[in-house]
CSV table of N, CA and C in Angstrom, one decimal:
chain,number,residue,atom,x,y,z
A,1,GLY,N,-62.8,-3.5,56.9
A,1,GLY,CA,-63.3,-2.1,56.8
A,1,GLY,C,-62.6,-1.2,57.8
A,2,TYR,N,-62.2,-1.6,59.0
A,2,TYR,CA,-61.6,-0.7,60.0
A,2,TYR,C,-60.2,-0.3,59.6
A,3,MET,N,-59.5,-0.9,58.6
A,3,MET,CA,-58.2,-0.4,58.2
A,3,MET,C,-58.5,1.0,57.6
A,4,TRP,N,-59.6,1.2,56.9
A,4,TRP,CA,-59.9,2.5,56.3
A,4,TRP,C,-60.6,3.4,57.3
A,5,GLY,N,-61.0,2.8,58.4
A,5,GLY,CA,-61.7,3.6,59.4
A,5,GLY,C,-63.2,3.6,59.1
A,6,ILE,N,-63.8,2.7,58.3
A,6,ILE,CA,-65.2,2.7,58.0
A,6,ILE,C,-65.8,1.4,58.4
A,7,THR,N,-67.1,1.4,58.7
A,7,THR,CA,-67.7,0.1,59.1
A,7,THR,C,-68.2,-0.6,57.8
A,8,LEU,N,-68.6,-1.8,58.0
A,8,LEU,CA,-69.2,-2.6,56.8
A,8,LEU,C,-70.5,-1.9,56.4
A,9,LEU,N,-71.3,-1.4,57.3
A,9,LEU,CA,-72.5,-0.7,56.9
A,9,LEU,C,-72.2,0.5,56.1
A,10,ASP,N,-71.2,1.3,56.5
A,10,ASP,CA,-70.8,2.5,55.7
A,10,ASP,C,-70.5,2.0,54.3
A,11,PHE,N,-69.6,1.0,54.2
A,11,PHE,CA,-69.2,0.6,52.8
A,11,PHE,C,-70.3,0.1,52.0
A,12,ALA,N,-71.2,-0.7,52.6
A,12,ALA,CA,-72.4,-1.2,51.9
A,12,ALA,C,-73.3,-0.1,51.4
A,13,ALA,N,-73.5,0.9,52.3
A,13,ALA,CA,-74.4,2.0,52.0
A,13,ALA,C,-73.8,2.8,50.8
A,14,GLY,N,-72.5,3.0,50.8
A,14,GLY,CA,-71.9,3.8,49.8
A,14,GLY,C,-71.9,3.1,48.4
A,15,LYS,N,-72.1,1.7,48.4
A,15,LYS,CA,-72.1,1.0,47.2
A,15,LYS,C,-73.5,0.5,46.8
A,16,GLY,N,-74.5,0.8,47.7
A,16,GLY,CA,-75.8,0.4,47.4
A,16,GLY,C,-76.1,-1.1,47.6
A,17,HIS,N,-75.3,-1.8,48.4
A,17,HIS,CA,-75.5,-3.2,48.6
A,17,HIS,C,-76.6,-3.4,49.6
A,18,MET,N,-77.8,-3.5,49.2
A,18,MET,CA,-79.0,-3.6,50.1
A,18,MET,C,-79.0,-4.9,50.9
A,19,ARG,N,-78.6,-6.0,50.3
A,19,ARG,CA,-78.7,-7.2,51.0
A,19,ARG,C,-77.7,-7.2,52.2
A,20,VAL,N,-76.5,-6.7,51.9
A,20,VAL,CA,-75.5,-6.6,53.0
A,20,VAL,C,-76.0,-5.6,54.1
A,21,MET,N,-76.5,-4.5,53.7
A,21,MET,CA,-77.0,-3.5,54.6
A,21,MET,C,-78.1,-4.1,55.5
A,22,ARG,N,-79.1,-4.8,55.0
A,22,ARG,CA,-80.1,-5.5,55.8
A,22,ARG,C,-79.5,-6.5,56.7
A,23,TYR,N,-78.6,-7.3,56.3
A,23,TYR,CA,-78.0,-8.3,57.1
A,23,TYR,C,-77.3,-7.6,58.3
A,24,VAL,N,-76.5,-6.6,58.0
A,24,VAL,CA,-75.7,-5.9,59.1
A,24,VAL,C,-76.7,-5.3,60.1
A,25,LEU,N,-77.7,-4.6,59.6
A,25,LEU,CA,-78.7,-3.9,60.5
A,25,LEU,C,-79.5,-4.9,61.3
A,26,GLU,N,-79.8,-6.1,60.8
A,26,GLU,CA,-80.6,-7.1,61.5
A,26,GLU,C,-79.8,-7.8,62.5
A,27,HIS,N,-78.4,-7.8,62.4
A,27,HIS,CA,-77.6,-8.6,63.2
A,27,HIS,C,-76.6,-7.7,64.1
A,28,SER,N,-76.9,-6.5,64.2
A,28,SER,CA,-76.0,-5.6,65.0
A,28,SER,C,-76.8,-5.0,66.1
A,29,GLU,N,-76.1,-4.3,67.0
A,29,GLU,CA,-76.8,-3.7,68.1
A,29,GLU,C,-77.7,-2.6,67.6
A,30,LYS,N,-78.6,-2.1,68.5
A,30,LYS,CA,-79.7,-1.2,68.1
A,30,LYS,C,-79.2,0.1,67.4
A,31,ASP,N,-78.2,0.8,68.0
A,31,ASP,CA,-77.9,2.1,67.4
A,31,ASP,C,-76.7,2.0,66.5
A,32,PHE,N,-76.4,0.9,66.0
A,32,PHE,CA,-75.3,0.7,65.0
A,32,PHE,C,-75.5,1.5,63.7
A,33,VAL,N,-76.7,1.8,63.4
A,33,VAL,CA,-77.1,2.5,62.2
A,33,VAL,C,-76.5,3.9,62.2
A,34,ASN,N,-76.3,4.5,63.4
A,34,ASN,CA,-75.7,5.8,63.5
A,34,ASN,C,-74.2,5.8,63.9
A,35,LYS,N,-73.6,4.7,63.9
A,35,LYS,CA,-72.2,4.6,64.2
A,35,LYS,C,-71.3,5.3,63.1
A,36,PRO,N,-70.5,6.3,63.5
A,36,PRO,CA,-69.7,7.0,62.5
A,36,PRO,C,-68.4,6.3,62.2
A,37,SER,N,-67.8,6.6,61.1
A,37,SER,CA,-66.5,6.0,60.8
A,37,SER,C,-65.5,6.6,61.8
A,38,PHE,N,-64.3,5.9,61.8
A,38,PHE,CA,-63.3,6.2,62.8
A,38,PHE,C,-62.7,7.6,62.5
A,39,ARG,N,-62.3,7.9,61.3
A,39,ARG,CA,-61.5,9.1,61.1
A,39,ARG,C,-62.3,10.4,60.9
A,40,GLU,N,-63.3,10.4,60.0
A,40,GLU,CA,-64.0,11.6,59.6
A,40,GLU,C,-65.4,11.7,60.2
A,41,ARG,N,-65.8,10.7,60.9
A,41,ARG,CA,-67.1,10.7,61.6
A,41,ARG,C,-68.2,10.7,60.5
A,42,ILE,N,-68.0,10.1,59.4
A,42,ILE,CA,-69.0,9.9,58.3
A,42,ILE,C,-69.8,8.7,58.7
A,43,THR,N,-71.1,8.8,58.5
A,43,THR,CA,-72.0,7.7,58.8
A,43,THR,C,-72.5,7.0,57.5
A,44,ALA,N,-73.2,5.9,57.6
A,44,ALA,CA,-73.8,5.2,56.5
A,44,ALA,C,-74.7,6.1,55.7
A,45,VAL,N,-75.5,6.9,56.4
A,45,VAL,CA,-76.4,7.9,55.8
A,45,VAL,C,-75.6,8.8,54.9
A,46,ASP,N,-74.5,9.3,55.4
A,46,ASP,CA,-73.7,10.2,54.6
A,46,ASP,C,-73.3,9.5,53.3
A,47,ARG,N,-72.8,8.3,53.4
A,47,ARG,CA,-72.3,7.6,52.2
A,47,ARG,C,-73.4,7.3,51.2
A,48,ALA,N,-74.6,6.9,51.7
A,48,ALA,CA,-75.7,6.6,50.8
A,48,ALA,C,-76.1,7.9,50.1
A,49,CYS,N,-76.1,9.0,50.8
A,49,CYS,CA,-76.5,10.3,50.2
A,49,CYS,C,-75.6,10.7,49.2
A,50,LYS,N,-74.3,10.7,49.5
A,50,LYS,CA,-73.3,11.1,48.5
A,50,LYS,C,-73.3,10.2,47.3
A,51,SER,N,-73.6,8.9,47.5
A,51,SER,CA,-73.6,8.0,46.3
A,51,SER,C,-74.9,8.0,45.6
A,52,GLY,N,-75.9,8.6,46.1
A,52,GLY,CA,-77.2,8.7,45.4
A,52,GLY,C,-78.1,7.5,45.5
A,53,PHE,N,-77.9,6.7,46.5
A,53,PHE,CA,-78.8,5.5,46.7
A,53,PHE,C,-80.0,5.8,47.6
A,54,VAL,N,-81.1,6.1,46.9
A,54,VAL,CA,-82.4,6.4,47.7
A,54,VAL,C,-82.8,5.2,48.4
A,55,ASP,N,-82.7,4.0,47.9
A,55,ASP,CA,-83.1,2.7,48.6
A,55,ASP,C,-82.3,2.6,49.9
A,56,ALA,N,-81.0,2.8,49.8
A,56,ALA,CA,-80.2,2.7,51.0
A,56,ALA,C,-80.6,3.7,52.0
A,57,LEU,N,-80.9,4.9,51.6
A,57,LEU,CA,-81.3,6.0,52.5
A,57,LEU,C,-82.6,5.6,53.2
A,58,ASN,N,-83.6,5.1,52.4
A,58,ASN,CA,-84.9,4.6,53.0
A,58,ASN,C,-84.7,3.5,54.0
A,59,CYS,N,-83.8,2.5,53.7
A,59,CYS,CA,-83.5,1.4,54.6
A,59,CYS,C,-82.9,1.9,55.9
A,60,LEU,N,-82.0,2.8,55.8
A,60,LEU,CA,-81.3,3.4,57.0
A,60,LEU,C,-82.3,4.2,57.8
A,61,HIS,N,-83.2,4.9,57.1
A,61,HIS,CA,-84.2,5.7,57.9
A,61,HIS,C,-85.2,4.8,58.6
A,62,GLU,N,-85.6,3.7,58.0
A,62,GLU,CA,-86.5,2.7,58.6
A,62,GLU,C,-85.8,2.1,59.8
A,63,HIS,N,-84.5,2.0,59.9
A,63,HIS,CA,-83.8,1.5,61.1
A,63,HIS,C,-83.4,2.6,62.1
A,64,GLY,N,-84.0,3.8,61.9
A,64,GLY,CA,-83.7,4.8,62.9
A,64,GLY,C,-82.5,5.7,62.7
A,65,ALA,N,-82.0,5.8,61.5
A,65,ALA,CA,-80.8,6.6,61.2
A,65,ALA,C,-81.1,8.1,61.4
A,66,ASN,N,-80.1,8.8,61.9
A,66,ASN,CA,-80.2,10.2,62.1
A,66,ASN,C,-79.9,10.9,60.7
A,67,LEU,N,-80.9,11.6,60.1
A,67,LEU,CA,-80.7,12.2,58.8
A,67,LEU,C,-80.0,13.5,58.8
A,68,GLU,N,-79.8,14.0,60.0
A,68,GLU,CA,-79.1,15.3,60.1
A,68,GLU,C,-77.8,15.2,60.9
A,69,CYS,N,-77.1,14.0,60.8
A,69,CYS,CA,-75.9,13.8,61.5
A,69,CYS,C,-74.8,14.7,60.9
A,70,ARG,N,-73.8,15.0,61.8
A,70,ARG,CA,-72.8,16.0,61.4
A,70,ARG,C,-71.4,15.3,61.3
A,71,ARG,N,-70.6,15.6,60.3
A,71,ARG,CA,-69.3,15.1,60.1
A,71,ARG,C,-68.3,16.0,60.9
A,72,LEU,N,-67.1,15.7,61.0
A,72,LEU,CA,-66.1,16.6,61.7
A,72,LEU,C,-66.1,18.0,61.2
A,73,ASN,N,-66.4,18.2,59.9
A,73,ASN,CA,-66.4,19.5,59.3
A,73,ASN,C,-67.7,20.2,59.4
A,74,GLY,N,-68.7,19.6,60.1
A,74,GLY,CA,-70.0,20.2,60.3
A,74,GLY,C,-71.0,19.9,59.2
A,75,GLN,N,-70.6,19.2,58.1
A,75,GLN,CA,-71.5,18.9,57.0
A,75,GLN,C,-72.5,17.8,57.4
A,76,THR,N,-73.7,18.0,56.8
A,76,THR,CA,-74.8,17.0,56.9
A,76,THR,C,-74.9,16.2,55.6
A,77,PRO,N,-75.7,15.1,55.6
A,77,PRO,CA,-75.9,14.4,54.4
A,77,PRO,C,-76.5,15.3,53.3
A,78,ALA,N,-77.2,16.3,53.6
A,78,ALA,CA,-77.7,17.3,52.6
A,78,ALA,C,-76.6,18.0,51.9
A,79,HIS,N,-75.5,18.3,52.6
A,79,HIS,CA,-74.3,18.9,52.0
A,79,HIS,C,-73.7,18.0,51.0
A,80,GLY,N,-73.5,16.8,51.4
A,80,GLY,CA,-72.9,15.8,50.4
A,80,GLY,C,-73.7,15.6,49.2
A,81,ALA,N,-75.1,15.5,49.4
A,81,ALA,CA,-75.9,15.4,48.2
A,81,ALA,C,-75.9,16.6,47.3
A,82,ALA,N,-75.9,17.8,47.9
A,82,ALA,CA,-75.8,19.0,47.1
A,82,ALA,C,-74.5,19.1,46.3
A,83,ILE,N,-73.4,18.8,47.0
A,83,ILE,CA,-72.1,18.8,46.4
A,83,ILE,C,-72.0,17.9,45.2
A,84,LEU,N,-72.5,16.7,45.3
A,84,LEU,CA,-72.4,15.7,44.2
A,84,LEU,C,-73.6,15.7,43.3
A,85,GLY,N,-74.6,16.6,43.5
A,85,GLY,CA,-75.7,16.7,42.5
A,85,GLY,C,-76.7,15.6,42.6
A,86,GLN,N,-76.9,15.1,43.8
A,86,GLN,CA,-77.9,14.0,44.0
A,86,GLN,C,-79.2,14.6,44.3
A,87,LEU,N,-79.9,15.0,43.3
A,87,LEU,CA,-81.2,15.7,43.4
A,87,LEU,C,-82.3,14.8,44.1
A,88,ASP,N,-82.3,13.5,43.7
A,88,ASP,CA,-83.3,12.6,44.2
A,88,ASP,C,-83.1,12.4,45.7
A,89,ILE,N,-81.9,12.4,46.2
A,89,ILE,CA,-81.5,12.3,47.6
A,89,ILE,C,-82.0,13.5,48.3
A,90,LEU,N,-81.7,14.7,47.8
A,90,LEU,CA,-82.2,16.0,48.5
A,90,LEU,C,-83.7,16.0,48.6
A,91,LYS,N,-84.4,15.5,47.5
A,91,LYS,CA,-85.9,15.5,47.6
A,91,LYS,C,-86.3,14.5,48.7
A,92,ARG,N,-85.7,13.4,48.8
A,92,ARG,CA,-86.1,12.3,49.7
A,92,ARG,C,-85.8,12.8,51.2
A,93,LEU,N,-84.6,13.4,51.4
A,93,LEU,CA,-84.3,13.9,52.7
A,93,LEU,C,-85.3,14.9,53.1
A,94,HIS,N,-85.7,15.8,52.2
A,94,HIS,CA,-86.7,16.8,52.6
A,94,HIS,C,-88.1,16.2,52.9
A,95,GLU,N,-88.4,15.1,52.1
A,95,GLU,CA,-89.7,14.4,52.4
A,95,GLU,C,-89.7,13.7,53.7
A,96,LEU,N,-88.5,13.2,54.1
A,96,LEU,CA,-88.4,12.5,55.4
A,96,LEU,C,-88.2,13.5,56.6
A,97,GLY,N,-88.2,14.8,56.3
A,97,GLY,CA,-88.2,15.8,57.4
A,97,GLY,C,-86.9,16.3,57.7
A,98,ALA,N,-85.8,16.0,57.0
A,98,ALA,CA,-84.5,16.6,57.3
A,98,ALA,C,-84.4,18.0,56.8
A,99,ASP,N,-83.7,18.8,57.5
A,99,ASP,CA,-83.5,20.2,57.2
A,99,ASP,C,-82.4,20.2,56.1
A,100,VAL,N,-82.8,20.6,54.9
A,100,VAL,CA,-81.9,20.7,53.7
A,100,VAL,C,-81.5,22.1,53.4
A,101,LEU,N,-82.0,23.1,54.1
A,101,LEU,CA,-81.7,24.5,53.8
A,101,LEU,C,-80.8,25.2,54.8
A,102,SER,N,-81.0,25.1,56.1
A,102,SER,CA,-80.3,25.9,57.0
A,102,SER,C,-79.0,25.4,57.6
A,103,PRO,N,-78.7,24.1,57.6
A,103,PRO,CA,-77.5,23.7,58.3
A,103,PRO,C,-76.3,24.2,57.6
A,104,VAL,N,-75.4,24.8,58.4
A,104,VAL,CA,-74.1,25.3,57.8
A,104,VAL,C,-72.9,24.5,58.4
A,105,ASP,N,-71.9,24.4,57.6
A,105,ASP,CA,-70.7,23.7,58.1
A,105,ASP,C,-69.7,24.6,58.7
A,106,ASP,N,-68.5,24.1,58.9
A,106,ASP,CA,-67.4,25.0,59.5
A,106,ASP,C,-67.0,26.1,58.7
A,107,ARG,N,-67.3,26.1,57.4
A,107,ARG,CA,-67.0,27.2,56.5
A,107,ARG,C,-68.2,28.1,56.3
A,108,ILE,N,-69.2,28.0,57.1
A,108,ILE,CA,-70.4,28.7,57.1
A,108,ILE,C,-71.1,28.6,55.7
A,109,MET,N,-71.1,27.4,55.2
A,109,MET,CA,-71.7,27.1,53.9
A,109,MET,C,-72.9,26.1,54.1
A,110,ALA,N,-74.0,26.5,53.5
A,110,ALA,CA,-75.2,25.7,53.5
A,110,ALA,C,-75.2,24.8,52.2
A,111,PRO,N,-76.1,23.8,52.2
A,111,PRO,CA,-76.2,22.9,51.0
A,111,PRO,C,-76.4,23.7,49.7
A,112,LEU,N,-77.2,24.8,49.8
A,112,LEU,CA,-77.4,25.6,48.6
A,112,LEU,C,-76.1,26.3,48.1
A,113,ASP,N,-75.3,26.7,49.1
A,113,ASP,CA,-74.0,27.3,48.7
A,113,ASP,C,-73.2,26.3,47.9
A,114,TYR,N,-73.1,25.1,48.4
A,114,TYR,CA,-72.3,24.1,47.6
A,114,TYR,C,-72.9,23.7,46.3
A,115,ALA,N,-74.2,23.7,46.2
A,115,ALA,CA,-74.9,23.4,45.0
A,115,ALA,C,-74.5,24.4,43.9
A,116,LEU,N,-74.5,25.7,44.4
A,116,LEU,CA,-74.2,26.8,43.5
A,116,LEU,C,-72.7,26.8,43.1
A,117,TYR,N,-71.9,26.5,44.1
A,117,TYR,CA,-70.4,26.5,43.9
A,117,TYR,C,-70.0,25.4,42.9
A,118,PHE,N,-70.6,24.3,43.1
A,118,PHE,CA,-70.2,23.1,42.2
A,118,PHE,C,-71.1,23.1,40.9
A,119,ARG,N,-71.9,24.1,40.7
A,119,ARG,CA,-72.7,24.2,39.5
A,119,ARG,C,-73.7,23.0,39.4
A,120,GLN,N,-74.3,22.6,40.5
A,120,GLN,CA,-75.3,21.6,40.5
A,120,GLN,C,-76.6,22.3,40.4
A,121,ILE,N,-76.9,22.9,39.3
A,121,ILE,CA,-78.1,23.8,39.1
A,121,ILE,C,-79.4,23.2,39.4
A,122,PRO,N,-79.7,21.9,39.0
A,122,PRO,CA,-81.0,21.3,39.4
A,122,PRO,C,-81.1,21.2,40.9
A,123,CYS,N,-80.1,20.9,41.6
A,123,CYS,CA,-80.1,20.9,43.1
A,123,CYS,C,-80.4,22.3,43.7
A,124,ALA,N,-79.7,23.3,43.1
A,124,ALA,CA,-79.8,24.6,43.6
A,124,ALA,C,-81.3,25.1,43.3
A,125,ASP,N,-81.8,24.8,42.2
A,125,ASP,CA,-83.2,25.2,41.8
A,125,ASP,C,-84.2,24.5,42.8
A,126,TYR,N,-83.9,23.2,43.1
A,126,TYR,CA,-84.8,22.5,44.0
A,126,TYR,C,-84.7,23.2,45.4
A,127,LEU,N,-83.5,23.4,45.9
A,127,LEU,CA,-83.4,24.0,47.2
A,127,LEU,C,-84.0,25.4,47.3
A,128,ARG,N,-84.0,26.1,46.3
A,128,ARG,CA,-84.6,27.4,46.3
A,128,ARG,C,-86.2,27.2,46.3
A,129,SER,N,-86.6,26.2,45.6
A,129,SER,CA,-88.1,26.0,45.5
A,129,SER,C,-88.7,25.5,46.8
A,130,VAL,N,-87.9,25.0,47.7
A,130,VAL,CA,-88.5,24.5,49.0
A,130,VAL,C,-88.2,25.5,50.1
A,131,GLY,N,-87.9,26.7,49.8
A,131,GLY,CA,-87.8,27.8,50.8
A,131,GLY,C,-86.5,28.6,50.7
A,132,GLY,N,-85.6,28.3,49.8
A,132,GLY,CA,-84.4,29.0,49.7
A,132,GLY,C,-84.4,30.1,48.6
A,133,GLU,N,-85.7,30.5,48.2
A,133,GLU,CA,-85.7,31.4,47.1
A,133,GLU,C,-85.2,32.8,47.4
A,134,GLY,N,-85.3,33.2,48.7
A,134,GLY,CA,-84.8,34.5,49.1
A,134,GLY,C,-83.3,34.5,49.5
A,135,TYR,N,-82.8,33.3,49.6
A,135,TYR,CA,-81.5,33.0,50.1
A,135,TYR,C,-80.4,33.4,49.1
A,136,LEU,N,-79.4,34.1,49.5
A,136,LEU,CA,-78.3,34.4,48.6
A,136,LEU,C,-77.0,33.6,49.1
A,137,SER,N,-76.3,33.1,48.1
A,137,SER,CA,-75.1,32.4,48.5
A,137,SER,C,-74.0,33.4,48.9
A,138,LYS,N,-72.9,32.9,49.4
A,138,LYS,CA,-71.8,33.8,49.8
A,138,LYS,C,-71.4,34.6,48.6
A,139,ARG,N,-71.3,34.0,47.4
A,139,ARG,CA,-70.8,34.8,46.3
A,139,ARG,C,-71.9,35.8,45.9
A,140,GLU,N,-73.1,35.4,45.9
A,140,GLU,CA,-74.2,36.4,45.5
A,140,GLU,C,-74.2,37.5,46.5
A,141,THR,N,-74.0,37.2,47.8
A,141,THR,CA,-74.0,38.3,48.8
A,141,THR,C,-72.8,39.2,48.6
A,142,ALA,N,-71.7,38.7,48.3
A,142,ALA,CA,-70.5,39.5,48.0
A,142,ALA,C,-70.7,40.4,46.8
A,143,GLU,N,-71.3,39.8,45.8
A,143,GLU,CA,-71.6,40.6,44.6
A,143,GLU,C,-72.6,41.7,44.9
A,144,ALA,N,-73.6,41.4,45.7
A,144,ALA,CA,-74.6,42.4,46.0
A,144,ALA,C,-74.0,43.5,46.9
A,145,GLU,N,-73.1,43.1,47.8
A,145,GLU,CA,-72.5,44.1,48.6
A,145,GLU,C,-71.6,45.0,47.7
A,146,PHE,N,-70.9,44.4,46.8
A,146,PHE,CA,-70.0,45.2,45.9
A,146,PHE,C,-70.9,46.2,45.0
A,147,VAL,N,-72.0,45.7,44.5
A,147,VAL,CA,-72.8,46.6,43.7
A,147,VAL,C,-73.5,47.6,44.6
A,148,GLY,N,-73.9,47.3,45.8
A,148,GLY,CA,-74.4,48.2,46.7
A,148,GLY,C,-73.4,49.3,47.1
A,149,ALA,N,-72.2,48.9,47.3
A,149,ALA,CA,-71.2,49.9,47.6
A,149,ALA,C,-71.0,50.9,46.4
A,150,LYS,N,-71.0,50.3,45.2
A,150,LYS,CA,-70.8,51.2,44.0
A,150,LYS,C,-72.0,52.2,43.9
A,151,LEU,N,-73.2,51.6,44.1
A,151,LEU,CA,-74.4,52.5,44.1
A,151,LEU,C,-74.4,53.6,45.1
A,152,LEU,N,-74.0,53.2,46.3
A,152,LEU,CA,-73.9,54.2,47.4
A,152,LEU,C,-72.9,55.3,47.1
A,153,LYS,N,-71.8,54.9,46.5
A,153,LYS,CA,-70.8,55.9,46.1
A,153,LYS,C,-71.3,56.8,45.0
A,154,LEU,N,-72.1,56.2,44.1
A,154,LEU,CA,-72.7,57.0,43.0
A,154,LEU,C,-73.7,58.0,43.5
A,155,ILE,N,-74.5,57.5,44.5
A,155,ILE,CA,-75.6,58.4,45.1
A,155,ILE,C,-74.9,59.5,45.8
A,156,ASN,N,-73.8,59.2,46.6
A,156,ASN,CA,-73.1,60.3,47.3
A,156,ASN,C,-72.6,61.3,46.4
A,157,ILE,N,-72.0,60.9,45.3
A,157,ILE,CA,-71.4,61.8,44.3
A,157,ILE,C,-72.5,62.7,43.7
A,158,GLN,N,-73.7,62.0,43.4
A,158,GLN,CA,-74.8,62.8,42.8
A,158,GLN,C,-75.4,63.8,43.8
A,159,SER,N,-75.5,63.4,45.0
A,159,SER,CA,-76.1,64.3,46.0
A,159,SER,C,-75.1,65.4,46.3
A,160,MET,N,-73.8,65.2,46.3
A,160,MET,CA,-72.8,66.2,46.5
A,160,MET,C,-72.9,67.2,45.3
A,161,ALA,N,-73.1,66.7,44.1
A,161,ALA,CA,-73.2,67.5,42.9
A,161,ALA,C,-74.4,68.4,43.0
A,162,ARG,N,-75.5,67.8,43.4
A,162,ARG,CA,-76.8,68.5,43.6
A,162,ARG,C,-76.7,69.6,44.7
A,163,GLY,N,-76.1,69.2,45.8
A,163,GLY,CA,-75.9,70.1,46.9
A,163,GLY,C,-75.0,71.2,46.5
A,164,GLY,N,-74.0,70.9,45.8
A,164,GLY,CA,-73.1,72.0,45.3
A,164,GLY,C,-73.8,73.0,44.4
A,165,ALA,N,-74.7,72.5,43.5
A,165,ALA,CA,-75.4,73.3,42.6
A,165,ALA,C,-76.4,74.2,43.4
A,166,ALA,N,-77.0,73.6,44.4
A,166,ALA,CA,-78.0,74.3,45.2
A,166,ALA,C,-77.3,75.4,46.0
A,167,ARG,N,-76.1,75.1,46.5
A,167,ARG,CA,-75.4,76.2,47.2
A,167,ARG,C,-75.0,77.3,46.3
A,168,LYS,N,-74.6,77.0,45.1
A,168,LYS,CA,-74.3,78.0,44.1
A,168,LYS,C,-75.5,78.9,43.8
A,169,GLN,N,-76.7,78.3,43.7
A,169,GLN,CA,-77.9,79.1,43.4
A,169,GLN,C,-78.2,80.0,44.6
A,170,MET,N,-78.0,79.5,45.8
A,170,MET,CA,-78.3,80.3,47.0
A,170,MET,C,-77.3,81.5,47.0
A,171,LEU,N,-76.1,81.3,46.6
A,171,LEU,CA,-75.1,82.4,46.7
A,171,LEU,C,-75.4,83.5,45.6
A,172,ILE,N,-75.9,83.0,44.5
A,172,ILE,CA,-76.3,84.0,43.4
A,172,ILE,C,-77.4,84.8,43.8
A,173,VAL,N,-78.4,84.3,44.5
A,173,VAL,CA,-79.6,85.0,44.9
A,173,VAL,C,-79.2,85.9,46.0
């Protein structure tokens, strides 16, 4: 496993091998459950969440895994689940108390941003239902700013036109 820079627990979590996970967790040091991989700092929780194994996530949580761990790029397990459309994982992370809405990565993207970007609509709908309903993604914000700028320009044109007409009326009187 170390040739690839990952631990046996990472590999087992990513494949959903519960028997191997239990063995490794029972026969390793106490905080091994949170040991990140060598290269990208991905943990077993990350791999279980990306792969969609709720049982693996539960097992890791029972052994004290950090559900809000960060990779080198700042992403959390909720980011990985949102990117890959793992709705059951997002629900379980939220049930276990992990923040699935506000963590942002190095690109200033939250899990909802990725769910929308990768068209994981059920995940996006769920994230909005648990508190992200007023949240706008980067794209939605950019579109709103564009429309807002157009409206502001239109309002300015209309007010100038009205002001010009009012000035003409004052000059006539």
